[in-house]
Structure formats: structure tokens, C-alpha cells
mmCIF file of C-alpha atoms in Angstrom:
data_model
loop_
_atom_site.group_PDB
_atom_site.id
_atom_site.type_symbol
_atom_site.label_atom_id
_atom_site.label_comp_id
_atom_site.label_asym_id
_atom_site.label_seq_id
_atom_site.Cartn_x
_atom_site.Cartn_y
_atom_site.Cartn_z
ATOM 1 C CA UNK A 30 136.108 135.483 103.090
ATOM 2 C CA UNK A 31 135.744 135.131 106.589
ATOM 3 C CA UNK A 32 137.155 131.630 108.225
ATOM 4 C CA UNK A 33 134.129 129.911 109.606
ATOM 5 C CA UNK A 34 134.663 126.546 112.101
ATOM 6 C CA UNK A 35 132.065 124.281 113.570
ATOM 7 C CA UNK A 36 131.662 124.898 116.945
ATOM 8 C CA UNK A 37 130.741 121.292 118.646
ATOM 9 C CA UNK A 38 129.023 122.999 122.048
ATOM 10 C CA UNK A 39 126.885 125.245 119.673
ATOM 11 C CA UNK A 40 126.609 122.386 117.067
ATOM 12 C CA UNK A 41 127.084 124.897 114.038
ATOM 13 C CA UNK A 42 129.734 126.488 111.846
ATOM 14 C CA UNK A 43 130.173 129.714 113.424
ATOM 15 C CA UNK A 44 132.806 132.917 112.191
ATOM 16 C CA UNK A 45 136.001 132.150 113.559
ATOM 17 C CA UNK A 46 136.943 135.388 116.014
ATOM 18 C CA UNK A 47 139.695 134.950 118.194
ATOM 19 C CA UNK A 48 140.799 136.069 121.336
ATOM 20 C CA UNK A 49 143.743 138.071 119.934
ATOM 21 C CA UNK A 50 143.911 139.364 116.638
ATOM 22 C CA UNK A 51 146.038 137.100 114.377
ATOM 23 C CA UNK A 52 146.995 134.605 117.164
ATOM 24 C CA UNK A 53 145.049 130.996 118.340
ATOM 25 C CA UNK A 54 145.501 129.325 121.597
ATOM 26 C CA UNK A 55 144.562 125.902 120.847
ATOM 27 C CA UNK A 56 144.131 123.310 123.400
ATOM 28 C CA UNK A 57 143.762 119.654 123.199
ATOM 29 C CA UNK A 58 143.872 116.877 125.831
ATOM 30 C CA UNK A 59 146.394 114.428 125.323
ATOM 31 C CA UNK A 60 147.130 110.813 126.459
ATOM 32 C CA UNK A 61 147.687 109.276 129.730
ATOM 33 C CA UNK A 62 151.021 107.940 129.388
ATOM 34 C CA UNK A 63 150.699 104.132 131.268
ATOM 35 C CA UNK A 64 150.633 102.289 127.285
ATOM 36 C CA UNK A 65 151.573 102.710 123.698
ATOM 37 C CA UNK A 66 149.328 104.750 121.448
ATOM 38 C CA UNK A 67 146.691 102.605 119.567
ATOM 39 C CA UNK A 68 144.564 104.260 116.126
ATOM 40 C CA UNK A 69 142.071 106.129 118.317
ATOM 41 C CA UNK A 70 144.864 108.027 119.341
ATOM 42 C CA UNK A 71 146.401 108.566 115.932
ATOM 43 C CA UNK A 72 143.019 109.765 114.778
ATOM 44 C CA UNK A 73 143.221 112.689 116.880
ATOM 45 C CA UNK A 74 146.590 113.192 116.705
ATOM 46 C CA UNK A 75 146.067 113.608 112.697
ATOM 47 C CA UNK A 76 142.687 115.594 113.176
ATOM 48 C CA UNK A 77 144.564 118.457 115.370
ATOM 49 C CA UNK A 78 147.761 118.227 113.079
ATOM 50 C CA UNK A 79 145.453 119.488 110.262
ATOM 51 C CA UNK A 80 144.020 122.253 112.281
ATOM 52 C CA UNK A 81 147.014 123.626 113.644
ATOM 53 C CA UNK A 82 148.627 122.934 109.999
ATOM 54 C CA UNK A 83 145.263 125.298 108.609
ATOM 55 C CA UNK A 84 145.082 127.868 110.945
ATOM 56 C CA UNK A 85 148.962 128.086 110.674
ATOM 57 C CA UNK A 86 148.784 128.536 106.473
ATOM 58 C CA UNK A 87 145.869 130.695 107.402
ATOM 59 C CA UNK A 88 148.773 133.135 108.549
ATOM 60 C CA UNK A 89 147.245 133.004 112.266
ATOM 61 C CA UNK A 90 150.048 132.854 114.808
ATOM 62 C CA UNK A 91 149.347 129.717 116.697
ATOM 63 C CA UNK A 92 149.959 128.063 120.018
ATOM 64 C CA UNK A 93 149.108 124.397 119.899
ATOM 65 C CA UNK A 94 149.146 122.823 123.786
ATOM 66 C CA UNK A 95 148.837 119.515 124.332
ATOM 67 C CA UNK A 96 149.454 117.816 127.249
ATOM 68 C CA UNK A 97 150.662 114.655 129.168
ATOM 69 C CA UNK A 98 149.082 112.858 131.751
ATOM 70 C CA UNK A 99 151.828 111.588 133.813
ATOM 71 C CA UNK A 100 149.715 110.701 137.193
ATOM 72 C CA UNK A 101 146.933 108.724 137.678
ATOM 73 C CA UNK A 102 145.751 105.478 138.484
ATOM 74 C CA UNK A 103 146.569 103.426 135.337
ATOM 75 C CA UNK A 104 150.181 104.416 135.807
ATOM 76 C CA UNK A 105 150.406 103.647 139.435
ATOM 77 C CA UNK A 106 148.901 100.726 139.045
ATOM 78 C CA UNK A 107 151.129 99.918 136.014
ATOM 79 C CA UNK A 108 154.537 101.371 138.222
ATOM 80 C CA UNK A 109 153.309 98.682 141.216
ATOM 81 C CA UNK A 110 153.319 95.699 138.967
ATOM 82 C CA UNK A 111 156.577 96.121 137.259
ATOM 83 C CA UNK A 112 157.957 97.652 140.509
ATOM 84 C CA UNK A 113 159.173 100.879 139.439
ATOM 85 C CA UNK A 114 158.262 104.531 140.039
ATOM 86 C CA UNK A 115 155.522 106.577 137.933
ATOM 87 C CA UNK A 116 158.304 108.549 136.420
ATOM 88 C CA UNK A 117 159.921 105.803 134.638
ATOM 89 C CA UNK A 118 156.349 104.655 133.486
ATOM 90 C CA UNK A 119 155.487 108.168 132.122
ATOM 91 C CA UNK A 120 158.512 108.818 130.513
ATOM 92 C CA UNK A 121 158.608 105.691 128.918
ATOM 93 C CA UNK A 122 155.463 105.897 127.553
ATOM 94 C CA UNK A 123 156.279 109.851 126.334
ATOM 95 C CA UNK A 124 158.896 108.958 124.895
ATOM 96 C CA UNK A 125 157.191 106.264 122.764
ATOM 97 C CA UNK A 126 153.821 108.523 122.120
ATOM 98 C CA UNK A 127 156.749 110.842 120.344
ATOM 99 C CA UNK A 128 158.033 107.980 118.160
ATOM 100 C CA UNK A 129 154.863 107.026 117.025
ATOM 101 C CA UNK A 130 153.925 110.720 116.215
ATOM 102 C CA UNK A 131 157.107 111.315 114.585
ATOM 103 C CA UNK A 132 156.047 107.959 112.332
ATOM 104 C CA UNK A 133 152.899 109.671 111.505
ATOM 105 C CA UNK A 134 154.667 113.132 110.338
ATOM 106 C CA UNK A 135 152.725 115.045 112.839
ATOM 107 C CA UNK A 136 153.481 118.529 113.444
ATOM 108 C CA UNK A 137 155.017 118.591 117.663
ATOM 109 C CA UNK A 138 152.555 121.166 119.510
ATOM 110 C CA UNK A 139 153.852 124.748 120.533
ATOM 111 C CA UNK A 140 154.126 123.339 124.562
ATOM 112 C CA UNK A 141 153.535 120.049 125.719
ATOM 113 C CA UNK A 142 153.034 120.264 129.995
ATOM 114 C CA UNK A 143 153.094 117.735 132.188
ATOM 115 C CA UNK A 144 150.750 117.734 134.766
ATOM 116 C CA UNK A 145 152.979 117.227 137.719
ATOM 117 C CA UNK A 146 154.639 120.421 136.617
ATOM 118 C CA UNK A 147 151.187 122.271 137.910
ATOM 119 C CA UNK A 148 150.758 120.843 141.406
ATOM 120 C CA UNK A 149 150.961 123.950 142.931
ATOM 121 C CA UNK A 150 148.754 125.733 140.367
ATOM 122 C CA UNK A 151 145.946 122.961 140.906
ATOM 123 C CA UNK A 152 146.062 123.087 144.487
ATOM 124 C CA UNK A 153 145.885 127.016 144.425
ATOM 125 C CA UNK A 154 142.672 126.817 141.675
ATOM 126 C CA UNK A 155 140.889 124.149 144.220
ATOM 127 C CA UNK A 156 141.832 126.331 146.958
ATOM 128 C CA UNK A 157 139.943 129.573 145.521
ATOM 129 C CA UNK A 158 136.725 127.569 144.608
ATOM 130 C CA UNK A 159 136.770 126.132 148.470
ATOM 131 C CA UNK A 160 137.061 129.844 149.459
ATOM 132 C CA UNK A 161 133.908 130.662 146.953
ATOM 133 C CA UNK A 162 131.860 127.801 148.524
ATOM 134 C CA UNK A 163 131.674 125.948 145.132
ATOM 135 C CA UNK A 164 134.020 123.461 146.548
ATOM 136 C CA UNK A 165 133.982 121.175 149.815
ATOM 137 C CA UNK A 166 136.446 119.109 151.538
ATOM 138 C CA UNK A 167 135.069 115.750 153.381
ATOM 139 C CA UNK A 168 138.438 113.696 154.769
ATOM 140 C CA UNK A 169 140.705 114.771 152.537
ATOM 141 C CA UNK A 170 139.367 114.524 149.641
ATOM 142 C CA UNK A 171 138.030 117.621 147.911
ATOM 143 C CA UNK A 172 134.722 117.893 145.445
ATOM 144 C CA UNK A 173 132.788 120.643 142.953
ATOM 145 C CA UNK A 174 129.680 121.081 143.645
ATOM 146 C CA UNK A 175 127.384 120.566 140.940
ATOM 147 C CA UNK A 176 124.715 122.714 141.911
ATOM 148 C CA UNK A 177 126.639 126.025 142.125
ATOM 149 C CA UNK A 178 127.241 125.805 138.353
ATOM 150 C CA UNK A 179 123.566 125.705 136.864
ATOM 151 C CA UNK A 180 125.055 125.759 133.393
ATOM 152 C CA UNK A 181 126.624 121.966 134.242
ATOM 153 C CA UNK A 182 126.193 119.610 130.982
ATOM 154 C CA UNK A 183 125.857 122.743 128.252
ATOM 155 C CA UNK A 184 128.674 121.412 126.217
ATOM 156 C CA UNK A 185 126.967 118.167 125.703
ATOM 157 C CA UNK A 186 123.707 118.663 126.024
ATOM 158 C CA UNK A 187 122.969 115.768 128.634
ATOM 159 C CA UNK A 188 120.019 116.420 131.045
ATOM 160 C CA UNK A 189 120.172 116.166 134.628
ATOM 161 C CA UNK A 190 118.788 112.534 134.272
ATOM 162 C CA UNK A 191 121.099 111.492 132.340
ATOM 163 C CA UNK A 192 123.992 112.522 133.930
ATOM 164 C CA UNK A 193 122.501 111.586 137.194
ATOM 165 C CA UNK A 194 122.489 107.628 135.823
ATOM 166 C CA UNK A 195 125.655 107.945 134.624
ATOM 167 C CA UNK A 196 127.439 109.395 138.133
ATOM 168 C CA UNK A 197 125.193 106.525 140.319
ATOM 169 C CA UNK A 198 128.291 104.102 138.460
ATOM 170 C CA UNK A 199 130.823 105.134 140.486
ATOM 171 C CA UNK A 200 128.571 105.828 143.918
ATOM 172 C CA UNK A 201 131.033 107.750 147.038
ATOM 173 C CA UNK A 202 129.227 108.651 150.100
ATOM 174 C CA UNK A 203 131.427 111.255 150.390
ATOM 175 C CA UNK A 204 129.863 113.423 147.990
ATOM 176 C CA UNK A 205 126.930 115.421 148.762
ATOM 177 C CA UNK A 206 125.428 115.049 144.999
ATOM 178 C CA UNK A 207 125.965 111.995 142.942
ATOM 179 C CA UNK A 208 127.562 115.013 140.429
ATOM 180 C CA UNK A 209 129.916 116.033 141.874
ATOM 181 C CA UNK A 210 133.305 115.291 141.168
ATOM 182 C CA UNK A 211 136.823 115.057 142.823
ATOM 183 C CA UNK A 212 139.220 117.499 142.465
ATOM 184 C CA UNK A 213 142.008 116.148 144.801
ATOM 185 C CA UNK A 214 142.352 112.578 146.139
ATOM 186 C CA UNK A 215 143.186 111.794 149.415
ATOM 187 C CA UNK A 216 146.468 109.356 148.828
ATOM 188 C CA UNK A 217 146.524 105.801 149.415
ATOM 189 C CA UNK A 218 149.162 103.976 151.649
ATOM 190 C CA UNK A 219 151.818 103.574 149.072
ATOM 191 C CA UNK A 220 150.809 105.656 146.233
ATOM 192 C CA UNK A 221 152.527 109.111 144.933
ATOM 193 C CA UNK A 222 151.200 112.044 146.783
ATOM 194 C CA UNK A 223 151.778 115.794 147.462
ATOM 195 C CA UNK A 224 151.550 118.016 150.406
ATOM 196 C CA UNK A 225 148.388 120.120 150.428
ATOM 197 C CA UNK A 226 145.838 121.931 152.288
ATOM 198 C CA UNK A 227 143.939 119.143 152.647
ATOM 199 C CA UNK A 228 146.629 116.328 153.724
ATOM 200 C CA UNK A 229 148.693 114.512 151.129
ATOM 201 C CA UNK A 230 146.882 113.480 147.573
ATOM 202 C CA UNK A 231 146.979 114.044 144.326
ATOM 203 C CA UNK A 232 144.737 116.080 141.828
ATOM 204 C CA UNK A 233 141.661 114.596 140.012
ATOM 205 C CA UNK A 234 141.978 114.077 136.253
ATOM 206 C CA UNK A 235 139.900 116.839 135.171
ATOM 207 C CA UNK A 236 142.205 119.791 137.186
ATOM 208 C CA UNK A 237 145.059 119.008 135.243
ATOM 209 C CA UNK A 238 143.876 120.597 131.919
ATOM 210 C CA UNK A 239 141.868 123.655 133.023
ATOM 211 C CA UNK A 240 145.280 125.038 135.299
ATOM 212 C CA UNK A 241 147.461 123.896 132.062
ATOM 213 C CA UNK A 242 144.900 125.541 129.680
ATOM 214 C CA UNK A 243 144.524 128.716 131.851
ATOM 215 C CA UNK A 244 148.160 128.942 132.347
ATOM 216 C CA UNK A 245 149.310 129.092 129.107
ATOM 217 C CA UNK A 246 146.828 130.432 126.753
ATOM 218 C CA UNK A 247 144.857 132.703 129.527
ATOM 219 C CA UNK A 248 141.107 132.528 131.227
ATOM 220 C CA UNK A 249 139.636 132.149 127.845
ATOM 221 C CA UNK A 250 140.864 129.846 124.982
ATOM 222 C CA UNK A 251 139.987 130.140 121.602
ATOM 223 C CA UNK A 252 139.866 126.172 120.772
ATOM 224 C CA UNK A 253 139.281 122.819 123.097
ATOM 225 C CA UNK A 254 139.887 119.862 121.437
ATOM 226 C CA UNK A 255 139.854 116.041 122.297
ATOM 227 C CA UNK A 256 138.140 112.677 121.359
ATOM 228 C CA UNK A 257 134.226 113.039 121.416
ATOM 229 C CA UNK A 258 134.432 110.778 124.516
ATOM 230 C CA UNK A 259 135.895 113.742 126.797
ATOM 231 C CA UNK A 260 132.662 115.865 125.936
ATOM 232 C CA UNK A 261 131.472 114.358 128.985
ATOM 233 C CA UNK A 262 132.453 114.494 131.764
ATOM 234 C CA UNK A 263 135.798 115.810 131.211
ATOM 235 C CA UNK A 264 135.630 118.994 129.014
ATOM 236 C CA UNK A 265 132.025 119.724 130.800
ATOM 237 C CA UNK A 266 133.991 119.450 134.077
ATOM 238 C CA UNK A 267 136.555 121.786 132.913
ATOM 239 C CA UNK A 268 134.347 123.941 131.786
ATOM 240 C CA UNK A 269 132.540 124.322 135.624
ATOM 241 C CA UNK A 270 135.548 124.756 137.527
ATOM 242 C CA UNK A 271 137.361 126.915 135.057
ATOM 243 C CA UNK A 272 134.466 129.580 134.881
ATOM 244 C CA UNK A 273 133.867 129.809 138.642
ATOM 245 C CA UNK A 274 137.424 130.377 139.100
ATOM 246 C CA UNK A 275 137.551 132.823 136.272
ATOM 247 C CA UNK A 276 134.262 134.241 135.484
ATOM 248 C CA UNK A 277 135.334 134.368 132.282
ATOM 249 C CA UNK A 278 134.196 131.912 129.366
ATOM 250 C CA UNK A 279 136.592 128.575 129.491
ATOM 251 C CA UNK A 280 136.855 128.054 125.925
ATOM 252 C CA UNK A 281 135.233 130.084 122.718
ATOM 253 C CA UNK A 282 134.679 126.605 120.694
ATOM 254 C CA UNK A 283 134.949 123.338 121.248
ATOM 255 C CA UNK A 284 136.066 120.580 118.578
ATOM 256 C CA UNK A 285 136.021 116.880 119.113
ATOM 257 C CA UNK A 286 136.857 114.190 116.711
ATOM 258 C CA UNK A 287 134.904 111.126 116.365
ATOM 259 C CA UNK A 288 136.045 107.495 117.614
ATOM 260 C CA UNK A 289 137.353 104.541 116.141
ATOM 261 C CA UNK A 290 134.495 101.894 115.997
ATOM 262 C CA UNK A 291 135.176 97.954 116.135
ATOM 263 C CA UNK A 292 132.334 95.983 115.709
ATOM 264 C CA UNK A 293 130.011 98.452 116.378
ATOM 265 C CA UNK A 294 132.093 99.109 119.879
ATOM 266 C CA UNK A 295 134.330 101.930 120.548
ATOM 267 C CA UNK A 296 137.702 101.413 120.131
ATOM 268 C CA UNK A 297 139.166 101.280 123.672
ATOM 269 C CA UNK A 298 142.197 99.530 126.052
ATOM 270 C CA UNK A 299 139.809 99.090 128.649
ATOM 271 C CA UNK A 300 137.723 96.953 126.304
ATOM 272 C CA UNK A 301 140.626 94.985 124.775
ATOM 273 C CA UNK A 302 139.413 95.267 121.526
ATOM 274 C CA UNK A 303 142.532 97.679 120.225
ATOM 275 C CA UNK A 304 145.360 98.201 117.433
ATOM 276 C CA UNK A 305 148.099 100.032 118.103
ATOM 277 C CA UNK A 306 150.111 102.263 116.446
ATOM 278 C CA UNK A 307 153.028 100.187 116.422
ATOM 279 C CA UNK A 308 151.309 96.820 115.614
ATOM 280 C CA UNK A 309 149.966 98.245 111.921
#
């Protein structure tokens, strides 16, 4: 009997038919490592377990990634508080995320990159979309343009309204559409940065994951996985600035668990209304 999986772009169980015969290249975004891990993140730490653990008895050759996010602004801003460097925040913060999936008996993933080991490979993905026009540069910062990927918003089905509402939130008169979105930050007096073509910066969040994905499992990946709140605009980023770099399709299906609901609210740090791990 063929294996069948529900495919979360398509919103149907489709045959399962991957890449390469007998072998899965699974994906699946992992935390930003600034705090401990609360439920939401055990959820889909246990949801991916018990895919890789199926596809694995299945007799498929797999390779689970997931990855770290060891730069951004929740850890700088958490390093400039207690006055130490991003390193010691991420690895702090690693090396508890591994305790508390060790506590839940969860499988470790095939590779687990960091995205600071990829600076060079984001900076030379931005690099070729600037060179095919899809990208711009305004004072060192660097943005995708929305408009040279018509299929923008496929994965979760958003209109053009509705993702126009939601990008007037965080308003920059830098970009030239209210979609588009940064793919390398112009650095602040202060923060971490890298040497680039563009001055010193750092990479956008959604980068990371398409040069770690591409890297290691190839232009197209049989599964992308991650909480159902990185359907947009993260995985639909990932998906425009993988495919105009590649041509090639991103990902083949697309799985996303569900979130943790408290009092009818999502279950979030930025809303203070979390458990964590190590509290239960």
C-alpha cells in the first residue's frame, strides 16, 4: 500500500514520492535559542519525532535537519542585558533545548546547523537574487521583492489584502512594497555583524533556513515542517527566495503542527502567557 501524507500547502493527503528513492530529507525550523523551551515547543518537537520515527520504521533512509537560531534580536537584546556575548546566550540556551529534549525521549535529528555557520552561504544566495533583479539594496540593508515572485502567499493561501494589512505593522520606508522583506540588516552601533557586500549586518530570519535547507538536503526537499505560525511569513518567504535562486520547487510538502492554545490565545513568550518545559 502506498504511504500517503497530508500535504498542508495542497491541504490533502497526497502519495508520498520522494526525491530519492528510499531516502527523505526532512526539514524543520527549530528554536531561537535566547530562552528555555516552553510546551509549544515540545509539541513540535514530539510531532516531528513521530515522523522521522515512521518514515524511519517505514525502512526510508532519513535525514532529519533541524536547526538553531543562534542570531537575532531576542538574543542580542538578551546578551546586552546580562552583558555577555550572543555565543554564550546561544549556547546556553542549546544546551538546555537538548536537556529538555533528552527529558522528552526525542529522537536527536540527523544534523542540527547553526545559522552563523552559513554566513557566507546567505550572503552568496542574496547576492545571486540582487544579480537577478529580484533583490534590491537601499543603505545597507537588502530586500525581496514581492512582485517578482507572483506565486507569493501559495503556501497559505492569504490574498494580497491580507498580507498587505499584515506587512503595514511593521511600516520601513526603505522598502519599495510594504511586502517585501529583509534579507540582510544593516548592523547597529554595538550589535554582532559580518562583512558583506553591502557593509557590515547580519542576515534576516527567513535566509537562515532556505541556505541550511538547500545545503544539506539539495534545491528541492521532500518535507518542511514547523509550528502552523511559520506558514506565514516565514515558510512562504522561504519558499520565494529559494525558488528564484533555484528554479526548482523549495519543498515537495509542507507539514505544520498546530499551537498550544491558553484561553483561547496562542501559547507564546511574547504574550507571557507560557509553561515551560522545565516548570511541568
Amino acid at each position: 500500500m502506498a504511504q500517503k501524507i497530508y500535504n498542508t500547502k495542497t491541504r490533502k493527503k497526497e502519495i508520498f514520492q520522494p526525491v530519492r528513492e528510499g531516502a527523505v530529507g526532512m526539514y524543520v525550523c527549530g528554536i531561537t535559542a535566547y530562552d528555555v523551551c516552553h510546551i509549544g515547543h515540545a509539541r513540535a518537537a514530539v510531532v516531528f519525532d513521530v515522523v522521522f520515527r515512521h518514515l524511519k520504521a517505514r525502512g526510508y533512509d532519513v535525514t532529519y535537519v533541524k536547526n538553531f537560531t543562534d542570531i537575532d534580536d531576542k538574543i542580542i537584546d538578551r546578551a546586552n542585558r546580562e552583558g555577555v556575548g550572543i555565543a554564550e546566550i546561544a549556547e546556553r540556551y542549546i544546551a538546555l533545548h537538548d536537556e529538555d529534549m533528552a527529558s522528552l525521549n526525542v529522537l536527536t535529528p540527523t544534523v542540527t546547523p547553526r545559522a552563523t555557520g552559513h554566513m557566507e552561504d546567505m550572503i552568496d544566495l542574496i547576492r545571486a537574487l540582487e544579480e537577478k533583479g529580484i533583490a534590491y539594496a537601499v543603505d545597507g540593508d537588502v530586500f525581496f521583492a514581492v512582485a517578482k515572485f507572483p506565486a507569493y502567499g501559495g503556501l497559505s493561501g492569504r490574498n494580497p489584502d491580507e498580507m498587505m494589512a499584515g506587512a503595514r505593522v511593521d511600516v520601513n520606508d526603505k522598502k519599495k512594497n510594504p511586502l517585501d522583506f529583509v534579507l540582510w540588516k544593516k548592523s547597529k552601533e554595538g550589535e554582532p555583524s559580518w562583512d558583506s557586500p553591502w557593509g557590515m549586518g547580519r542576515p534576516g530570519w527567513h535566509i537562515e533556513c532556505s541556505v541550511m535547507a538547500i545545503e544539506i538536503l539539495g534545491d528541492t526537499i521532500d518535507i518542511h515542517g514547523g509550528g502552523a505560525d511559520l506558514e506565514f511569513p516565514h515558510h512562504t518567504n522561504e519558499i520565494a527566495q529559494s525558488e528564484c535562486k533555484t528554479g526548482q520547487t523549495f519543498a515537495n510538502y509542507w507539514m505544520h503542527n498546530a499551537m498550544l492554545n491558553i484561553n483561547d490565545e496562542k501559547m507564546s513568550k511574547s504574550l507571557g502567557n507560557f509553561i515551560t518545559l522545565r516548570n511541568v
